[in-house]
Coordinates of C-alpha atoms and ligand atoms in Angstrom, one line a residue:
X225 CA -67.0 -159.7 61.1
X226 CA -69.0 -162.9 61.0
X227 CA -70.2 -164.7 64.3
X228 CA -68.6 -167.1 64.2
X229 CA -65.1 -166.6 63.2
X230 CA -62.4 -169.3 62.8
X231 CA -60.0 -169.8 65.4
X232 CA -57.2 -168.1 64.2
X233 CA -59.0 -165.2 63.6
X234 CA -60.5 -165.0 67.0
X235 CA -57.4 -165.1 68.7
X236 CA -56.6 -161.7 66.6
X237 CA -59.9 -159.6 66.6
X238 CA -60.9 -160.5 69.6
X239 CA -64.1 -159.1 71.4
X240 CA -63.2 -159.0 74.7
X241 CA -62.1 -155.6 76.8
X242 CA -61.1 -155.1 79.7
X243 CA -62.7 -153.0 81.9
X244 CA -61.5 -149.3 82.0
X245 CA -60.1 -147.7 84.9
X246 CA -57.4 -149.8 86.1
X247 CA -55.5 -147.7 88.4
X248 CA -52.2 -148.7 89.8
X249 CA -48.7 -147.1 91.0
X250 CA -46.5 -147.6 88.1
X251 CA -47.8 -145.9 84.5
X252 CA -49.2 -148.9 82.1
X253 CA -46.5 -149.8 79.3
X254 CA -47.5 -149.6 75.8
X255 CA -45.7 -151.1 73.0
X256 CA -46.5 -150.5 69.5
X257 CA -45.3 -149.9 65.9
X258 CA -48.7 -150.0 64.2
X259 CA -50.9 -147.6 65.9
X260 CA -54.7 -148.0 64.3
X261 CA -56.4 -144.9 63.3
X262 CA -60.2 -144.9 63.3
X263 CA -60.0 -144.1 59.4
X264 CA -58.4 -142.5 56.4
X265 CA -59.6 -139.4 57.4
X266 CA -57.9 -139.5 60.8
X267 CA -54.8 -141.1 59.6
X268 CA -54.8 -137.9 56.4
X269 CA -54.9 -135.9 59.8
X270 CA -52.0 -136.8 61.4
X271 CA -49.3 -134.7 63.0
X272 CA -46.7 -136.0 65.0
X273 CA -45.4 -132.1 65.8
X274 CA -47.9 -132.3 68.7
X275 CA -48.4 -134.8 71.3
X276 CA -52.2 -134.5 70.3
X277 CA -52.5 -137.8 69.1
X278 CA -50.4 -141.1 68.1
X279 CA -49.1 -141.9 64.9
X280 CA -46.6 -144.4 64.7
X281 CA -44.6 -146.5 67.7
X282 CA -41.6 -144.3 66.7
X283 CA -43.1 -141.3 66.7
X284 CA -44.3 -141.7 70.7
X285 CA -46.5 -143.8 72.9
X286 CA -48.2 -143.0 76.0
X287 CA -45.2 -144.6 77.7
X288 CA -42.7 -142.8 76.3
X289 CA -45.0 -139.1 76.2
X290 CA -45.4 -139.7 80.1
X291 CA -41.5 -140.7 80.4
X292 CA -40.8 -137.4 78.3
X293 CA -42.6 -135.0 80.5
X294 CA -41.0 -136.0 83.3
X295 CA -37.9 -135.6 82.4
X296 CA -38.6 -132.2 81.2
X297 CA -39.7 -131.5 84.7
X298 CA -36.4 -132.5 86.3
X299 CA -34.4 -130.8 83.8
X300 CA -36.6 -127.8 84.5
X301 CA -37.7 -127.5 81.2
X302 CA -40.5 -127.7 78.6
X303 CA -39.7 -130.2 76.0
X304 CA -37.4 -133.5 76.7
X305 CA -37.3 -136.1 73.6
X306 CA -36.0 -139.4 74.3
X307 CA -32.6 -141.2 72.6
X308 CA -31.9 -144.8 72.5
X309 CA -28.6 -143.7 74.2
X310 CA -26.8 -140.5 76.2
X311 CA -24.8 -140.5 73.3
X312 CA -27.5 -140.4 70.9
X313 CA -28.2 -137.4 72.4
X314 CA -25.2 -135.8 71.7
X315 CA -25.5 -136.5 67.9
X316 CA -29.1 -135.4 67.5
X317 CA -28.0 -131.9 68.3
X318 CA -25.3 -131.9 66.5
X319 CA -26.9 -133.4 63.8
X320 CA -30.1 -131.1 64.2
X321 CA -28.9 -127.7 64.2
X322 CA -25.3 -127.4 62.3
X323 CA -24.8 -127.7 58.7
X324 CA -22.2 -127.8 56.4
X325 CA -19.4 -124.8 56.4
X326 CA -20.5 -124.5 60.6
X327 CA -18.6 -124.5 64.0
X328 CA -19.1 -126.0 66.7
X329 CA -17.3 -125.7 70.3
X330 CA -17.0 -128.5 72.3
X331 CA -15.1 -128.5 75.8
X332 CA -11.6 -130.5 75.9
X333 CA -12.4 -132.0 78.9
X334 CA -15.6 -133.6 77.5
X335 CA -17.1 -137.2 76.9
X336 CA -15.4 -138.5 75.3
X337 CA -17.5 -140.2 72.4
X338 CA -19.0 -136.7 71.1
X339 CA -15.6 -135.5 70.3
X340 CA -15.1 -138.7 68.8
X341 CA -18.4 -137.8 66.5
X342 CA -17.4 -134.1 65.4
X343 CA -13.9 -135.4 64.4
X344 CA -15.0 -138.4 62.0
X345 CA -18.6 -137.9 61.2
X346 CA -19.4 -134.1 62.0
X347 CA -15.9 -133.4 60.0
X348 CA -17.0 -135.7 57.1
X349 CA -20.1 -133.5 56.1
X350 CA -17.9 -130.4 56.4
X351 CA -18.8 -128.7 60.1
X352 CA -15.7 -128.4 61.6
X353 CA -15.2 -128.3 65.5
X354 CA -12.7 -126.7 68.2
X355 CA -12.3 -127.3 71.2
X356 CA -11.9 -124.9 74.1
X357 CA -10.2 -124.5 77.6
X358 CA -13.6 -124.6 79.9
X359 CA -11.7 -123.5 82.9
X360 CA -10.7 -120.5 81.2
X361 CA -13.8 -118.7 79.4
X362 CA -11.2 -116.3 77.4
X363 CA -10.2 -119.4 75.5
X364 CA -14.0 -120.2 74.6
X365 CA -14.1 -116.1 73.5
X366 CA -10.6 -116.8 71.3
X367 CA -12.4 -119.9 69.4
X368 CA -15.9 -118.1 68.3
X369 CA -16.2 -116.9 65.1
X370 CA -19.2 -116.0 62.7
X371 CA -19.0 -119.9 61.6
X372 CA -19.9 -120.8 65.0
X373 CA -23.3 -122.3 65.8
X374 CA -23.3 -124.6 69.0
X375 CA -21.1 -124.2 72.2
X376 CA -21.2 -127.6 74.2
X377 CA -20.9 -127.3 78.1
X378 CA -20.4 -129.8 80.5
X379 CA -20.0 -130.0 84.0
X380 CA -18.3 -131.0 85.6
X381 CA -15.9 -132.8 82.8
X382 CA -15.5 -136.3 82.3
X383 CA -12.9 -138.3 84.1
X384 CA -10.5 -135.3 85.1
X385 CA -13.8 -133.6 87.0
X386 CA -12.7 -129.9 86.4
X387 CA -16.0 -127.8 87.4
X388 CA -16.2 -124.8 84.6
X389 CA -17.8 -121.2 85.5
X390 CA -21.2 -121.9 83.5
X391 CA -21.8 -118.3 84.2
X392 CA -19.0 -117.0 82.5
X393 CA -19.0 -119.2 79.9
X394 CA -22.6 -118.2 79.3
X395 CA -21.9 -114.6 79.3
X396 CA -18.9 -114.6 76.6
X397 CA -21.7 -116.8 74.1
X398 CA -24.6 -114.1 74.9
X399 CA -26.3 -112.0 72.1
X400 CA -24.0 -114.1 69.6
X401 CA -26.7 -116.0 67.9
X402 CA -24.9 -119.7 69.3
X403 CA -26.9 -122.2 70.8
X404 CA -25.5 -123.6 73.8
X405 CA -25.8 -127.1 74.8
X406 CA -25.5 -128.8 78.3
X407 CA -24.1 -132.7 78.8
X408 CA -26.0 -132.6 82.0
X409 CA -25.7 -136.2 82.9
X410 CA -23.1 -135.5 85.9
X411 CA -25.7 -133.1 87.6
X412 CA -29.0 -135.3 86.0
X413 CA -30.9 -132.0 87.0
X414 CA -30.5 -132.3 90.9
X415 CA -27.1 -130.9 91.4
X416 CA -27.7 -127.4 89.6
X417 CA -30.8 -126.1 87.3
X418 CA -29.7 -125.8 83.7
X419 CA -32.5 -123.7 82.7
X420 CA -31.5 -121.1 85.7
X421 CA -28.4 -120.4 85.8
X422 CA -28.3 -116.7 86.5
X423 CA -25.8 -114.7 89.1
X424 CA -26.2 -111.5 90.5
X425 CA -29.7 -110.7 89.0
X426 CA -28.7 -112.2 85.5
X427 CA -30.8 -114.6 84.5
X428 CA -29.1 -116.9 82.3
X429 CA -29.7 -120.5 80.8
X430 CA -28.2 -122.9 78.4
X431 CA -30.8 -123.7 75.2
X432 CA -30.4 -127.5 75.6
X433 CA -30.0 -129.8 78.3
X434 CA -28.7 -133.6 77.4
X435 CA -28.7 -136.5 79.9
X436 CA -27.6 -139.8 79.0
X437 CA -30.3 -141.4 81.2
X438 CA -28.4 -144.6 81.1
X439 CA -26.7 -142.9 84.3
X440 CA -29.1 -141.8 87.3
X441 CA -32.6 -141.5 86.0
X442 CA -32.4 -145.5 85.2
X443 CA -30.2 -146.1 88.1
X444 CA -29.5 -149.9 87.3
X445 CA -27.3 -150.3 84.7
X446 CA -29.2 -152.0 82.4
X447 CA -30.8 -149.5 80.3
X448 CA -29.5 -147.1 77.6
X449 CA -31.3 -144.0 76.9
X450 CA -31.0 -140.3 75.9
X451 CA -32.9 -137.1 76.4
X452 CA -32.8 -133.7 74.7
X453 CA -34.5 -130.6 76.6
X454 CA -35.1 -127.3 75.5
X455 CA -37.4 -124.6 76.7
X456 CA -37.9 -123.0 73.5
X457 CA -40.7 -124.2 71.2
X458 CA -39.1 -123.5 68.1
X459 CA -35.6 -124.8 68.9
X460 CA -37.6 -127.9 70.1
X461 CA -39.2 -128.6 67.1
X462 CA -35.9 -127.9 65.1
X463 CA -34.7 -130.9 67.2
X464 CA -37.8 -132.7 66.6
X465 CA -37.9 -132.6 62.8
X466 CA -34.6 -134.5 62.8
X467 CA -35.5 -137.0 65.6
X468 CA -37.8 -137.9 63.4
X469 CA -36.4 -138.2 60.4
X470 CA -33.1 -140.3 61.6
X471 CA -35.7 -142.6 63.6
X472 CA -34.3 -142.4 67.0
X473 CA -36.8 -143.7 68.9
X474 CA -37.2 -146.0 72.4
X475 CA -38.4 -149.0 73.5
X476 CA -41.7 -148.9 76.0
X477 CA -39.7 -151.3 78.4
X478 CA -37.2 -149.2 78.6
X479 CA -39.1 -146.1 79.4
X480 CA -41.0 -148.1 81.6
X481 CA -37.4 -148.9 83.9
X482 CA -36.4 -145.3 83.9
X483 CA -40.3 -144.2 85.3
X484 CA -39.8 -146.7 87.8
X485 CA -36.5 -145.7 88.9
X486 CA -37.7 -142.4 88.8
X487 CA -39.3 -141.6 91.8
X488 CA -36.5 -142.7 93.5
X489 CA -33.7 -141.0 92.0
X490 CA -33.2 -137.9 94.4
X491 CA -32.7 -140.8 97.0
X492 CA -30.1 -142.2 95.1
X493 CA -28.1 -139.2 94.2
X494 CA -27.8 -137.9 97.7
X495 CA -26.7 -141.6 98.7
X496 CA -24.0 -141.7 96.2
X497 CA -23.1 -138.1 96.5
X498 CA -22.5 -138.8 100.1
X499 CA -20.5 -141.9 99.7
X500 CA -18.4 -140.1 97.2
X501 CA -17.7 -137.6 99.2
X502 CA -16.7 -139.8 102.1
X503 CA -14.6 -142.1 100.2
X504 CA -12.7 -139.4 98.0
X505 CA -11.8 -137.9 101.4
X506 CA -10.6 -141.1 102.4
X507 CA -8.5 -141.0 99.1
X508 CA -7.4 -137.3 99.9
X509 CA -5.5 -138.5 102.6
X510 CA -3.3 -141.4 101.9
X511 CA 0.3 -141.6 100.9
X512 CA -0.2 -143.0 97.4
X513 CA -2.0 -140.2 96.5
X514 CA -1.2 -137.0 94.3
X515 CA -4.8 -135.3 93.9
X516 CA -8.2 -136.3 94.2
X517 CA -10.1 -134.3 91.2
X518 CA -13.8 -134.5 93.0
X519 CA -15.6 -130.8 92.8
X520 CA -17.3 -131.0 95.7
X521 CA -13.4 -131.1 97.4
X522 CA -11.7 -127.9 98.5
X523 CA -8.8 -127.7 95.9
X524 CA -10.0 -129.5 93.4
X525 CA -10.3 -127.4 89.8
X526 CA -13.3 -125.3 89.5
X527 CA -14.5 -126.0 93.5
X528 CA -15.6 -122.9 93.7
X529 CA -17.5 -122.4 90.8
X530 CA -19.2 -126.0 91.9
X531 CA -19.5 -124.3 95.4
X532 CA -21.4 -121.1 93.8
X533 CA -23.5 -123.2 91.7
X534 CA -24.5 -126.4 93.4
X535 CA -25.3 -128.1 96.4
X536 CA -24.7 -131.6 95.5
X537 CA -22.7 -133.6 93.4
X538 CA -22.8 -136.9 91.6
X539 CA -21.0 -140.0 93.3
X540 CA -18.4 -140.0 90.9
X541 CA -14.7 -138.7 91.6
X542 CA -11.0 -139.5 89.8
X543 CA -7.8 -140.3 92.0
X544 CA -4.7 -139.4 90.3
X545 CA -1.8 -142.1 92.0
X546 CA 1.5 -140.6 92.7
X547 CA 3.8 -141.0 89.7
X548 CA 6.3 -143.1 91.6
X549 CA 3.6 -145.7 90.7
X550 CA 3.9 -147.3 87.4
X551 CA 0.8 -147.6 85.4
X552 CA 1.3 -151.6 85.7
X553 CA 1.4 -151.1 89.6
X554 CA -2.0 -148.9 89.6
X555 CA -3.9 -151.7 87.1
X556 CA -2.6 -154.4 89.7
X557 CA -4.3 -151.9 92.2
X558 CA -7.4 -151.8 90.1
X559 CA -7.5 -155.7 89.5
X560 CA -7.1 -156.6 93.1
X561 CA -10.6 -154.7 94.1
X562 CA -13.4 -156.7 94.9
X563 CA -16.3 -154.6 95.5
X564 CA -15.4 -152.8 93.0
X565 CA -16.1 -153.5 89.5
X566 CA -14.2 -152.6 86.3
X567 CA -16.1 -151.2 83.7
X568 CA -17.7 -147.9 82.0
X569 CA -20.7 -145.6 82.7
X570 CA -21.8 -145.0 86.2
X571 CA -24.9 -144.5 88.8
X572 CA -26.0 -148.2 88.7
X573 CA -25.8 -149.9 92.3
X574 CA -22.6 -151.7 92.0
X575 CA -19.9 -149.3 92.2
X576 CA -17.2 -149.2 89.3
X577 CA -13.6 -148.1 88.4
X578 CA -12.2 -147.2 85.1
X579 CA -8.4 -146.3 84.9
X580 CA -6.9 -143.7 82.7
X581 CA -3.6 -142.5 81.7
X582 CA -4.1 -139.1 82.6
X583 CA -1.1 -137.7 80.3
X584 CA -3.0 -139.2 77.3
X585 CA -6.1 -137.6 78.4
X586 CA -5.6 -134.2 79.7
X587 CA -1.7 -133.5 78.1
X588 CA -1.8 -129.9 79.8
X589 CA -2.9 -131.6 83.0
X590 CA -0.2 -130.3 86.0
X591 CA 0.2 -133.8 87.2
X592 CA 1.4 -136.9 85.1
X593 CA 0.6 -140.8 86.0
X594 CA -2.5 -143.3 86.1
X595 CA -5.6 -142.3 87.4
X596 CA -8.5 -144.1 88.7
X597 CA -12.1 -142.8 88.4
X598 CA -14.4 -144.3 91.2
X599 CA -18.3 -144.3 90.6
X600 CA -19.7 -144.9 93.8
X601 CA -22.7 -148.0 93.8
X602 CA -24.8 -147.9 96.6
X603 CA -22.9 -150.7 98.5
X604 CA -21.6 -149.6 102.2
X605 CA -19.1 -147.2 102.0
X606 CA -17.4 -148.7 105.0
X607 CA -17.4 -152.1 102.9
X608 CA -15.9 -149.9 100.1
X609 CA -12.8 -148.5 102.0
X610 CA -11.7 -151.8 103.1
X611 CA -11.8 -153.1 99.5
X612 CA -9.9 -150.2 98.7
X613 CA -7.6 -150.9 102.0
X614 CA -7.1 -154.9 100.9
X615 CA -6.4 -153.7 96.9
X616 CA -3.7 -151.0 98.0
X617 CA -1.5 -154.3 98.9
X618 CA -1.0 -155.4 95.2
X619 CA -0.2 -151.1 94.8
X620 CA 3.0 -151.7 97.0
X621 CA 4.0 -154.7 95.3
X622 CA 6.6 -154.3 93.0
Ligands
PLP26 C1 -22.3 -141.9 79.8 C2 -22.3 -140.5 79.3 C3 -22.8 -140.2 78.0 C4 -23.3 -141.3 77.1 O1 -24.3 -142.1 77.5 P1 -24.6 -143.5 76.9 O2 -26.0 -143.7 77.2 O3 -23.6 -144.4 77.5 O4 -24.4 -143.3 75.4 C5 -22.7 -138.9 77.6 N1 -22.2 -138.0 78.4 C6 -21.7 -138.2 79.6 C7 -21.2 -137.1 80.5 C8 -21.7 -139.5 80.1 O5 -21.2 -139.8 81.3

């Protein structure tokens, strides 16, 4: 380059560096599409199957390498790529490892929106899916045939909260050939270890673990993001190849706001998990109330398996109301909270309620009538009880 270039020029190739070794708390964010390669030789040379080098902003930046390998440390595992959503997640590995004329087995209890993707786009390109009874692993036994290829697991399930045996379910998909997959945003890899999930000297583990790390790991509710972790190389770079090609990628500010939150997630979880606790006990005794589904709570479904498996639980818990209330009188509940918020996902600091008609949701569910799912913020809980306290008025009025 000549001396002196023009201006416009000089504001783009610009000599000045910084000096090296700037070291601070947080990791640096770096954004890119382009990525320079030092020449054609170099850029001939690329592989983006190894996080050797860089290759394109899609394909991973320091930010998002350094946000990967920690999440493959809390998952317990080896190799985490990153979604632009939890949901994303989902459909990668569907997307990555069936084909046409497959089967895949998804839980009835489970989120929602990946049933929603096996029915209308998994269904479309000829995989078909079933569900299964989690809380009954005979049912998941009944459903597999040769045509099956994935078996999803989540625990506990959304909204109705029923804790499955994940060793049992394990066990009946063993030596098939299946890979199992974990929605493992509920636990976000504090509550139980996905990769160890072994009783009585069996060592067992699912194959993939998927967070939506919209929920805990970013902690504010204003970030989407997915991961996928595996342990096995191979399956990994299965995964990989079609991460790649279907260009789900991140954002660096994004991944920056989940490694900030980061360090303080355990914090968080055990603060919401104990709120939860103490305010769906609160709920398990009032009047209004026909069942509080919360795993952590003696009699709710699959409490033991929870018990045998975990030692903590998300803040996150589903009253059912008595059916003498009518779904109007439970929204008119609902709209009269304060503190409380309405709207989806969960783990952000302002705590949320979503109702649900539970006969709509769960038909084989043994109780009928509205139900109320509480994610608990990280407000005081005393502060939430009397919300909950003031809002029961507009319950009783008919
Ligand atoms: C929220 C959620 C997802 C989806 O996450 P998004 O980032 O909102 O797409 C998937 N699974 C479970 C269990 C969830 O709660």
């Amino acid at each position: 380059m000549k001396k002196n270039p023009n201006r416009s020029t000089a504001l783009i190739a610009h000599a000045y560096q910084p000096p090296a070794g700037f070291a601070a708390m947080q990791p640096a964010v770096h954004k890119a599409s382009t990525i320079y390669f030092a020449d054609t030789a170099a850029m001939k040379a690329r592989t983006w199957k190894e996080k050797t080098g860089y290759t394109y902003g899609l394909h991973g930046t320091p930010t998002t390498f350094t946000l990967e390998e920690r999440i493959a440390t809390l998952e317990g595992g080896k190799q985490t790529l990153l979604v632009p959503s939890g949901l994303a997640a989902i459909t990668l590995v569907d997307t990555a490892l069936l084909k046409s004329g497959d089967e895949v087995l998804i839980p009835d209890n489970a989120y929602g929106p990946g049933k929603e993707f096996a029915r209308h786009e998994l269904a479309r390109w000829g995989i078909t899916h079933r569900s299964y009874d989690p809380m009954n692993p005979a049912s998941l036994a009944a459903a597999i045939t040769p045509a099956t290829k994935l078996v999803w697991l989540e625990a506990p399930g959304s909204v109705t909260m029923e804790f499955p045996d994940l060793t049992m379910l394990l066990m009946t998909v063993r030596g098939k050939g299946i890979v199992t997959a974990l929605d493992n945003t509920w636990g976000a890899g504090l509550a139980f270890d996905a990769f160890s999930i072994g009783s009585e000297g069996i060592a067992l583990a699912v194959d993939v673990s998927v967070q939506a790390l919209t929920k805990y790991p970013s902690g504010g509710g204003d970030v989407l993001m997915g991961s996928v972790t595996t342990r096995d190389e191979a399956l990994h770079q299965a995964i990989k190849a079609t991460h790649m090609r279907t260009g789900f990628g991140v954002g660096a500010n994004d991944a920056e706001l989940v490694l900030r939150a980061l360090p303080s997630l355990p914090l968080r979880y055990e603060a919401q998990d104990r709120a939860g606790r103490t305010l769906a006990l609160w709920w398990a005794e009032r009047p209004e109330v026909a069942q509080v589904l919360h795993p952590a709570l003696e009699g709710s479904p699959g409490h033991a398996h929870w018990a045998r498996l975990c030692g903590q639980a998300a803040g996150l818990f589903s009253v059912v109301f008595d059916q003498r209330y009518s779904e109007r009188q439970v929204h008119a509940f609902v709209d009269a909270l304060e503190l409380f918020k309405i709207g989806f996902s969960w783990a952000g600091p302002v705590s949320l309620v979503v109702p649900y008609d539970l006969a709509a949701l769960r038909p084989g569910a043994p109780h009928r009538g509205t139900l109320v799912r509480f994610s608990l913020g990280l407000e005081d809980v005393a502060d939430l009880i009397d919300d909950c306290v003031q809002a029961l008025g507009a319950l009783n009025e008919r």
